Amino acid sequence: MAMRYRVLQKTYKQMVECTSPYIHGLGLFCRRDIEAGEMVIEYAGTVIRSVLTDKREKMYDARGIGCYMFRIDADDVVDATMSGNEARFINHSCEPNCYSKVITVDGQKKIMIFALRRIVPGEELTYDYKFPLEEAKIPCNCGTKRCRKTMN
Ligand SMILES: [Zn+2]
């Protein structure tokens, strides 16, 4: 897994790009055939303690910066706002073609995005954000048949 991770640092840009002529707004798109189970991209960023997320969100809000965070587990969160890569633009879907998994490389936790099935050039990459259930619902507009209508 660690070796696949290192190879990916040099090759992921051949696999994905941020633009599409068909969709407005941001997303991540496939550039070459991606096989099921293939490691696609790291959700890069800075690992921070969970307790710091509220403070950081408020700071970004105050400066008008869009905030991108991904929870690893109860203790740690990856903050991709200032140090992320293209992975932070991957949209949520209730019927995704990718999934996220935490791997450990040299003792560091990394969030990796893997292909759930074969993906062809031009397809948008998506994964299920798996937000915890909350009273205040975030509407989902993923447009798939199995859409749950809310992201949380
Ligand atoms: Zn949906």
Short mmCIF file of N, CA and C and ligand atoms in Angstrom, two decimals:
data_model
loop_
_atom_site.label_atom_id
_atom_site.label_comp_id
_atom_site.label_asym_id
_atom_site.label_seq_id
_atom_site.Cartn_x
_atom_site.Cartn_y
_atom_site.Cartn_z
N MET A 1 0.83 -1.21 0.00
CA MET A 1 0.00 0.00 0.00
C MET A 1 0.86 1.26 0.00
N ALA A 2 1.94 1.25 0.80
CA ALA A 2 2.83 2.41 0.88
C ALA A 2 3.53 2.65 -0.46
N MET A 3 3.87 1.54 -1.15
CA MET A 3 4.53 1.68 -2.44
C MET A 3 3.55 2.24 -3.48
N ARG A 4 2.32 1.73 -3.46
CA ARG A 4 1.32 2.25 -4.39
C ARG A 4 1.12 3.74 -4.13
N TYR A 5 1.16 4.12 -2.85
CA TYR A 5 0.99 5.53 -2.47
C TYR A 5 2.10 6.38 -3.09
N ARG A 6 3.34 5.91 -3.01
CA ARG A 6 4.47 6.68 -3.53
C ARG A 6 4.41 6.83 -5.04
N VAL A 7 4.06 5.74 -5.72
CA VAL A 7 3.94 5.79 -7.18
C VAL A 7 2.86 6.79 -7.57
N LEU A 8 1.77 6.79 -6.81
CA LEU A 8 0.63 7.65 -7.12
C LEU A 8 0.98 9.13 -7.09
N GLN A 9 1.89 9.53 -6.22
CA GLN A 9 2.27 10.94 -6.12
C GLN A 9 2.73 11.48 -7.47
N LYS A 10 3.34 10.59 -8.27
CA LYS A 10 3.88 11.02 -9.57
C LYS A 10 2.89 10.81 -10.70
N THR A 11 1.88 9.98 -10.49
CA THR A 11 1.04 9.57 -11.62
C THR A 11 -0.40 10.04 -11.57
N TYR A 12 -0.87 10.54 -10.43
CA TYR A 12 -2.30 10.79 -10.32
C TYR A 12 -2.81 11.86 -11.29
N LYS A 13 -1.94 12.79 -11.67
CA LYS A 13 -2.37 13.85 -12.59
C LYS A 13 -2.67 13.34 -13.99
N GLN A 14 -2.16 12.14 -14.31
CA GLN A 14 -2.51 11.55 -15.61
C GLN A 14 -3.90 10.93 -15.54
N MET A 15 -4.37 10.71 -14.32
CA MET A 15 -5.65 10.00 -14.14
C MET A 15 -6.83 10.93 -13.99
N VAL A 16 -6.62 12.10 -13.37
CA VAL A 16 -7.75 12.97 -13.04
C VAL A 16 -7.44 14.43 -13.36
N GLU A 17 -8.50 15.19 -13.58
CA GLU A 17 -8.36 16.64 -13.76
C GLU A 17 -9.62 17.34 -13.25
N CYS A 18 -9.49 18.64 -13.01
CA CYS A 18 -10.57 19.37 -12.36
C CYS A 18 -11.63 19.95 -13.28
N THR A 19 -11.43 19.91 -14.57
CA THR A 19 -12.37 20.61 -15.44
C THR A 19 -13.21 19.67 -16.27
N SER A 20 -14.38 20.13 -16.64
CA SER A 20 -15.23 19.42 -17.57
C SER A 20 -15.99 20.42 -18.40
N PRO A 21 -16.11 20.17 -19.70
CA PRO A 21 -16.90 21.10 -20.52
C PRO A 21 -18.39 20.95 -20.26
N TYR A 22 -18.81 19.88 -19.58
CA TYR A 22 -20.23 19.58 -19.45
C TYR A 22 -20.87 20.07 -18.17
N ILE A 23 -20.08 20.27 -17.15
CA ILE A 23 -20.65 20.59 -15.84
C ILE A 23 -20.07 21.91 -15.37
N HIS A 24 -20.90 22.79 -14.86
CA HIS A 24 -20.34 24.00 -14.27
C HIS A 24 -20.16 23.75 -12.77
N GLY A 25 -19.30 24.52 -12.17
CA GLY A 25 -18.96 24.25 -10.78
C GLY A 25 -17.81 23.27 -10.75
N LEU A 26 -17.31 23.02 -9.57
CA LEU A 26 -16.10 22.22 -9.45
C LEU A 26 -16.41 20.74 -9.28
N GLY A 27 -15.53 19.95 -9.80
CA GLY A 27 -15.63 18.51 -9.64
C GLY A 27 -14.32 17.92 -10.09
N LEU A 28 -14.17 16.61 -9.93
CA LEU A 28 -12.96 15.96 -10.40
C LEU A 28 -13.36 14.93 -11.46
N PHE A 29 -12.62 14.89 -12.56
CA PHE A 29 -13.01 14.07 -13.69
C PHE A 29 -11.91 13.12 -14.11
N CYS A 30 -12.35 11.99 -14.65
CA CYS A 30 -11.45 10.92 -15.07
C CYS A 30 -10.81 11.26 -16.42
N ARG A 31 -9.48 11.06 -16.55
CA ARG A 31 -8.77 11.33 -17.81
C ARG A 31 -8.41 10.07 -18.57
N ARG A 32 -8.22 8.96 -17.83
CA ARG A 32 -7.91 7.69 -18.51
C ARG A 32 -8.68 6.58 -17.78
N ASP A 33 -8.81 5.42 -18.42
CA ASP A 33 -9.54 4.33 -17.77
C ASP A 33 -8.97 4.05 -16.38
N ILE A 34 -9.85 3.96 -15.42
CA ILE A 34 -9.44 3.62 -14.05
C ILE A 34 -10.11 2.29 -13.71
N GLU A 35 -9.31 1.32 -13.27
CA GLU A 35 -9.86 0.00 -12.96
C GLU A 35 -10.45 -0.03 -11.56
N ALA A 36 -11.41 -0.95 -11.34
CA ALA A 36 -12.00 -1.14 -10.01
C ALA A 36 -10.90 -1.46 -9.01
N GLY A 37 -10.92 -0.81 -7.87
CA GLY A 37 -9.94 -1.07 -6.82
C GLY A 37 -8.68 -0.24 -6.95
N GLU A 38 -8.53 0.49 -8.05
CA GLU A 38 -7.33 1.30 -8.24
C GLU A 38 -7.31 2.49 -7.27
N MET A 39 -6.10 2.80 -6.76
CA MET A 39 -5.91 3.96 -5.90
C MET A 39 -5.89 5.19 -6.83
N VAL A 40 -6.73 6.18 -6.55
CA VAL A 40 -6.88 7.28 -7.51
C VAL A 40 -6.15 8.54 -7.08
N ILE A 41 -6.38 8.97 -5.85
CA ILE A 41 -5.79 10.23 -5.39
C ILE A 41 -5.83 10.27 -3.87
N GLU A 42 -4.87 10.98 -3.31
CA GLU A 42 -4.90 11.22 -1.87
C GLU A 42 -5.74 12.45 -1.58
N TYR A 43 -6.55 12.41 -0.53
CA TYR A 43 -7.20 13.63 -0.05
C TYR A 43 -6.14 14.34 0.80
N ALA A 44 -5.32 15.14 0.11
CA ALA A 44 -4.16 15.74 0.77
C ALA A 44 -4.56 16.90 1.67
N GLY A 45 -3.75 17.16 2.66
CA GLY A 45 -3.99 18.28 3.56
C GLY A 45 -3.17 18.12 4.81
N THR A 46 -3.47 18.93 5.80
CA THR A 46 -2.76 18.88 7.07
C THR A 46 -3.64 18.15 8.08
N VAL A 47 -3.06 17.17 8.77
CA VAL A 47 -3.81 16.47 9.81
C VAL A 47 -3.86 17.34 11.05
N ILE A 48 -5.08 17.63 11.51
CA ILE A 48 -5.24 18.43 12.74
C ILE A 48 -6.10 17.68 13.74
N ARG A 49 -6.00 18.05 15.01
CA ARG A 49 -6.83 17.43 16.04
C ARG A 49 -8.27 17.90 15.86
N SER A 50 -9.20 16.98 16.10
CA SER A 50 -10.64 17.26 16.00
C SER A 50 -11.07 18.54 16.70
N VAL A 51 -10.51 18.76 17.90
CA VAL A 51 -10.92 19.91 18.72
C VAL A 51 -10.62 21.26 18.06
N LEU A 52 -9.73 21.25 17.07
CA LEU A 52 -9.36 22.51 16.41
C LEU A 52 -10.26 22.89 15.24
N THR A 53 -11.14 21.97 14.83
CA THR A 53 -11.89 22.21 13.59
C THR A 53 -12.82 23.42 13.68
N ASP A 54 -13.55 23.57 14.78
CA ASP A 54 -14.48 24.70 14.92
C ASP A 54 -13.75 26.04 14.79
N LYS A 55 -12.64 26.13 15.50
CA LYS A 55 -11.85 27.35 15.50
C LYS A 55 -11.37 27.69 14.09
N ARG A 56 -10.87 26.67 13.40
CA ARG A 56 -10.38 26.89 12.03
C ARG A 56 -11.51 27.28 11.08
N GLU A 57 -12.67 26.59 11.21
CA GLU A 57 -13.81 26.92 10.35
C GLU A 57 -14.20 28.38 10.50
N LYS A 58 -14.24 28.84 11.74
CA LYS A 58 -14.60 30.24 12.01
C LYS A 58 -13.58 31.20 11.41
N MET A 59 -12.31 30.84 11.53
CA MET A 59 -11.24 31.68 10.98
C MET A 59 -11.37 31.77 9.45
N TYR A 60 -11.59 30.63 8.78
CA TYR A 60 -11.73 30.64 7.32
C TYR A 60 -12.98 31.45 6.91
N ASP A 61 -14.08 31.22 7.64
CA ASP A 61 -15.33 31.95 7.40
C ASP A 61 -15.10 33.46 7.44
N ALA A 62 -14.43 33.89 8.49
CA ALA A 62 -14.17 35.31 8.71
C ALA A 62 -13.36 35.91 7.56
N ARG A 63 -12.50 35.08 6.95
CA ARG A 63 -11.68 35.57 5.84
C ARG A 63 -12.30 35.29 4.48
N GLY A 64 -13.51 34.70 4.49
CA GLY A 64 -14.20 34.40 3.24
C GLY A 64 -13.54 33.29 2.43
N ILE A 65 -12.89 32.36 3.12
CA ILE A 65 -12.23 31.23 2.44
C ILE A 65 -13.11 29.99 2.58
N GLY A 66 -13.39 29.34 1.46
CA GLY A 66 -14.17 28.09 1.48
C GLY A 66 -13.39 27.00 2.20
N CYS A 67 -14.04 26.34 3.14
CA CYS A 67 -13.37 25.40 4.04
C CYS A 67 -13.53 23.96 3.55
N TYR A 68 -12.43 23.21 3.47
CA TYR A 68 -12.47 21.80 3.05
C TYR A 68 -11.83 20.93 4.12
N MET A 69 -12.68 20.09 4.77
CA MET A 69 -12.14 19.18 5.79
C MET A 69 -12.71 17.78 5.60
N PHE A 70 -11.93 16.80 6.03
CA PHE A 70 -12.34 15.40 5.91
C PHE A 70 -11.96 14.71 7.21
N ARG A 71 -12.96 14.11 7.89
CA ARG A 71 -12.70 13.46 9.17
C ARG A 71 -12.04 12.10 8.96
N ILE A 72 -10.93 11.85 9.64
CA ILE A 72 -10.27 10.54 9.59
C ILE A 72 -10.93 9.61 10.61
N ASP A 73 -11.04 10.07 11.84
CA ASP A 73 -11.67 9.28 12.91
C ASP A 73 -12.05 10.26 14.03
N ALA A 74 -12.34 9.75 15.21
CA ALA A 74 -12.81 10.60 16.30
C ALA A 74 -11.78 11.67 16.70
N ASP A 75 -10.50 11.39 16.48
CA ASP A 75 -9.45 12.29 16.95
C ASP A 75 -8.91 13.26 15.90
N ASP A 76 -8.84 12.79 14.66
CA ASP A 76 -8.13 13.55 13.64
C ASP A 76 -8.98 13.91 12.44
N VAL A 77 -8.65 15.08 11.86
CA VAL A 77 -9.32 15.59 10.67
C VAL A 77 -8.25 16.08 9.70
N VAL A 78 -8.45 15.85 8.41
CA VAL A 78 -7.55 16.43 7.41
C VAL A 78 -8.14 17.77 6.98
N ASP A 79 -7.35 18.82 7.14
CA ASP A 79 -7.76 20.15 6.69
C ASP A 79 -7.07 20.41 5.35
N ALA A 80 -7.89 20.43 4.29
CA ALA A 80 -7.35 20.61 2.93
C ALA A 80 -7.50 22.05 2.44
N THR A 81 -7.99 22.93 3.32
CA THR A 81 -8.31 24.29 2.88
C THR A 81 -7.11 25.01 2.27
N MET A 82 -5.97 24.99 2.96
CA MET A 82 -4.80 25.73 2.48
C MET A 82 -3.75 24.83 1.84
N SER A 83 -3.79 23.54 2.11
CA SER A 83 -2.72 22.65 1.64
C SER A 83 -3.24 21.42 0.92
N GLY A 84 -4.46 21.52 0.39
CA GLY A 84 -5.05 20.36 -0.27
C GLY A 84 -4.66 20.25 -1.73
N ASN A 85 -5.15 19.19 -2.37
CA ASN A 85 -4.95 19.01 -3.81
C ASN A 85 -6.34 18.92 -4.48
N GLU A 86 -6.37 18.40 -5.70
CA GLU A 86 -7.61 18.32 -6.47
C GLU A 86 -8.69 17.48 -5.79
N ALA A 87 -8.30 16.59 -4.89
CA ALA A 87 -9.28 15.69 -4.26
C ALA A 87 -10.35 16.44 -3.48
N ARG A 88 -10.04 17.66 -3.04
CA ARG A 88 -11.04 18.37 -2.26
C ARG A 88 -12.23 18.82 -3.11
N PHE A 89 -12.09 18.74 -4.43
CA PHE A 89 -13.20 19.12 -5.31
C PHE A 89 -14.09 17.95 -5.70
N ILE A 90 -13.78 16.75 -5.21
CA ILE A 90 -14.63 15.59 -5.53
C ILE A 90 -15.99 15.78 -4.86
N ASN A 91 -17.05 15.66 -5.65
CA ASN A 91 -18.40 15.84 -5.12
C ASN A 91 -18.94 14.57 -4.48
N HIS A 92 -19.94 14.77 -3.61
CA HIS A 92 -20.65 13.66 -2.97
C HIS A 92 -21.62 13.03 -3.95
N SER A 93 -21.83 11.72 -3.84
CA SER A 93 -22.93 11.06 -4.54
C SER A 93 -23.47 9.95 -3.65
N CYS A 94 -24.80 9.73 -3.74
CA CYS A 94 -25.42 8.63 -2.99
C CYS A 94 -25.17 7.30 -3.70
N GLU A 95 -24.74 7.36 -4.96
CA GLU A 95 -24.43 6.16 -5.74
C GLU A 95 -23.07 6.38 -6.40
N PRO A 96 -22.01 6.39 -5.59
CA PRO A 96 -20.70 6.86 -6.06
C PRO A 96 -19.93 5.83 -6.88
N ASN A 97 -18.85 6.28 -7.55
CA ASN A 97 -17.96 5.35 -8.26
C ASN A 97 -16.61 5.22 -7.55
N CYS A 98 -16.45 5.92 -6.41
CA CYS A 98 -15.23 5.81 -5.61
C CYS A 98 -15.59 5.68 -4.13
N TYR A 99 -14.60 5.30 -3.34
CA TYR A 99 -14.78 5.28 -1.89
C TYR A 99 -13.50 5.75 -1.24
N SER A 100 -13.61 6.16 0.01
CA SER A 100 -12.44 6.64 0.72
C SER A 100 -12.01 5.59 1.75
N LYS A 101 -10.70 5.54 2.00
CA LYS A 101 -10.18 4.59 2.97
C LYS A 101 -8.94 5.21 3.61
N VAL A 102 -8.78 5.00 4.90
CA VAL A 102 -7.60 5.51 5.60
C VAL A 102 -6.50 4.46 5.52
N ILE A 103 -5.32 4.88 5.06
CA ILE A 103 -4.17 3.97 5.07
C ILE A 103 -3.06 4.63 5.90
N THR A 104 -2.08 3.84 6.30
CA THR A 104 -0.95 4.38 7.06
C THR A 104 0.32 4.25 6.24
N VAL A 105 1.00 5.38 6.04
CA VAL A 105 2.28 5.38 5.30
C VAL A 105 3.32 6.02 6.21
N ASP A 106 4.37 5.28 6.53
CA ASP A 106 5.42 5.77 7.44
C ASP A 106 4.82 6.33 8.73
N GLY A 107 3.83 5.63 9.29
CA GLY A 107 3.23 6.02 10.56
C GLY A 107 2.26 7.20 10.47
N GLN A 108 2.02 7.70 9.25
CA GLN A 108 1.10 8.82 9.06
C GLN A 108 -0.22 8.32 8.47
N LYS A 109 -1.33 8.81 9.04
CA LYS A 109 -2.63 8.46 8.47
C LYS A 109 -2.88 9.29 7.22
N LYS A 110 -3.33 8.61 6.16
CA LYS A 110 -3.65 9.27 4.89
C LYS A 110 -5.03 8.84 4.44
N ILE A 111 -5.81 9.80 3.93
CA ILE A 111 -7.10 9.44 3.34
C ILE A 111 -6.90 9.24 1.85
N MET A 112 -7.23 8.04 1.37
CA MET A 112 -7.05 7.75 -0.04
C MET A 112 -8.41 7.49 -0.69
N ILE A 113 -8.50 7.89 -1.95
CA ILE A 113 -9.71 7.64 -2.73
C ILE A 113 -9.42 6.49 -3.69
N PHE A 114 -10.26 5.47 -3.64
CA PHE A 114 -10.13 4.29 -4.51
C PHE A 114 -11.34 4.18 -5.43
N ALA A 115 -11.14 3.56 -6.60
CA ALA A 115 -12.26 3.33 -7.53
C ALA A 115 -13.09 2.14 -7.05
N LEU A 116 -14.41 2.34 -7.02
CA LEU A 116 -15.35 1.30 -6.60
C LEU A 116 -15.66 0.36 -7.76
N ARG A 117 -15.55 0.90 -8.95
CA ARG A 117 -15.80 0.13 -10.18
C ARG A 117 -14.95 0.75 -11.28
N ARG A 118 -15.05 0.19 -12.49
CA ARG A 118 -14.30 0.76 -13.62
C ARG A 118 -14.87 2.14 -13.94
N ILE A 119 -13.98 3.10 -14.20
CA ILE A 119 -14.41 4.47 -14.52
C ILE A 119 -13.76 4.85 -15.86
N VAL A 120 -14.54 5.49 -16.72
CA VAL A 120 -14.02 5.81 -18.06
C VAL A 120 -13.78 7.31 -18.21
N PRO A 121 -12.91 7.70 -19.15
CA PRO A 121 -12.59 9.11 -19.32
C PRO A 121 -13.83 9.98 -19.48
N GLY A 122 -13.83 11.14 -18.83
CA GLY A 122 -14.95 12.08 -18.90
C GLY A 122 -15.93 11.92 -17.76
N GLU A 123 -15.95 10.75 -17.10
CA GLU A 123 -16.86 10.53 -15.97
C GLU A 123 -16.41 11.37 -14.77
N GLU A 124 -17.39 11.86 -14.04
CA GLU A 124 -17.04 12.57 -12.81
C GLU A 124 -16.79 11.56 -11.69
N LEU A 125 -15.76 11.82 -10.90
CA LEU A 125 -15.47 10.97 -9.75
C LEU A 125 -16.29 11.45 -8.56
N THR A 126 -16.87 10.51 -7.83
CA THR A 126 -17.67 10.87 -6.65
C THR A 126 -17.45 9.84 -5.56
N TYR A 127 -17.69 10.23 -4.32
CA TYR A 127 -17.75 9.25 -3.24
C TYR A 127 -18.83 9.68 -2.26
N ASP A 128 -19.22 8.75 -1.39
CA ASP A 128 -20.25 9.04 -0.41
C ASP A 128 -19.57 9.72 0.79
N TYR A 129 -19.96 10.97 1.06
CA TYR A 129 -19.31 11.72 2.15
C TYR A 129 -19.57 11.10 3.53
N LYS A 130 -20.65 10.31 3.63
CA LYS A 130 -20.99 9.64 4.90
C LYS A 130 -20.99 10.61 6.08
N PHE A 131 -21.64 11.74 5.90
CA PHE A 131 -21.79 12.69 7.00
C PHE A 131 -22.65 12.07 8.10
N PRO A 132 -22.36 12.36 9.38
CA PRO A 132 -23.22 11.85 10.45
C PRO A 132 -24.62 12.45 10.36
N LEU A 133 -25.64 11.69 10.83
CA LEU A 133 -27.01 12.18 10.82
C LEU A 133 -27.15 13.38 11.74
N GLU A 134 -27.84 14.40 11.23
CA GLU A 134 -28.06 15.60 12.05
C GLU A 134 -29.45 16.15 11.78
N GLU A 135 -29.95 16.95 12.71
CA GLU A 135 -31.28 17.57 12.55
C GLU A 135 -31.28 18.53 11.36
N ALA A 136 -30.27 19.38 11.30
CA ALA A 136 -30.18 20.35 10.21
C ALA A 136 -29.66 19.64 8.96
N LYS A 137 -30.55 19.43 7.99
CA LYS A 137 -30.21 18.62 6.82
C LYS A 137 -29.52 19.44 5.74
N ILE A 138 -28.53 18.82 5.09
CA ILE A 138 -27.89 19.42 3.92
C ILE A 138 -28.50 18.71 2.71
N PRO A 139 -29.21 19.44 1.83
CA PRO A 139 -29.85 18.77 0.70
C PRO A 139 -28.83 18.17 -0.27
N CYS A 140 -29.16 17.01 -0.86
CA CYS A 140 -28.30 16.38 -1.85
C CYS A 140 -28.93 16.53 -3.23
N ASN A 141 -28.12 16.93 -4.18
CA ASN A 141 -28.57 17.07 -5.57
C ASN A 141 -27.74 16.20 -6.49
N CYS A 142 -27.34 15.01 -6.02
CA CYS A 142 -26.44 14.19 -6.82
C CYS A 142 -27.12 13.65 -8.07
N GLY A 143 -28.47 13.57 -8.04
CA GLY A 143 -29.20 13.19 -9.26
C GLY A 143 -29.19 11.71 -9.58
N THR A 144 -28.66 10.85 -8.70
CA THR A 144 -28.68 9.41 -8.97
C THR A 144 -30.02 8.82 -8.54
N LYS A 145 -30.32 7.61 -9.08
CA LYS A 145 -31.60 6.95 -8.77
C LYS A 145 -31.76 6.69 -7.28
N ARG A 146 -30.67 6.36 -6.62
CA ARG A 146 -30.74 6.02 -5.20
C ARG A 146 -30.48 7.22 -4.28
N CYS A 147 -30.64 8.43 -4.80
CA CYS A 147 -30.35 9.61 -3.99
C CYS A 147 -31.21 9.64 -2.72
N ARG A 148 -30.54 9.89 -1.58
CA ARG A 148 -31.24 9.94 -0.29
C ARG A 148 -31.82 11.31 -0.02
N LYS A 149 -31.63 12.26 -0.93
CA LYS A 149 -32.16 13.63 -0.84
C LYS A 149 -31.49 14.52 0.20
N THR A 150 -30.80 13.90 1.17
CA THR A 150 -30.01 14.70 2.10
C THR A 150 -28.64 14.05 2.24
N MET A 151 -27.64 14.87 2.55
CA MET A 151 -26.30 14.35 2.71
C MET A 151 -26.03 13.89 4.14
N ASN A 152 -26.95 14.25 5.04
CA ASN A 152 -26.74 13.85 6.45
C ASN A 152 -28.08 13.41 7.06
ZN ZN B 1 -27.85 12.11 -3.49
#
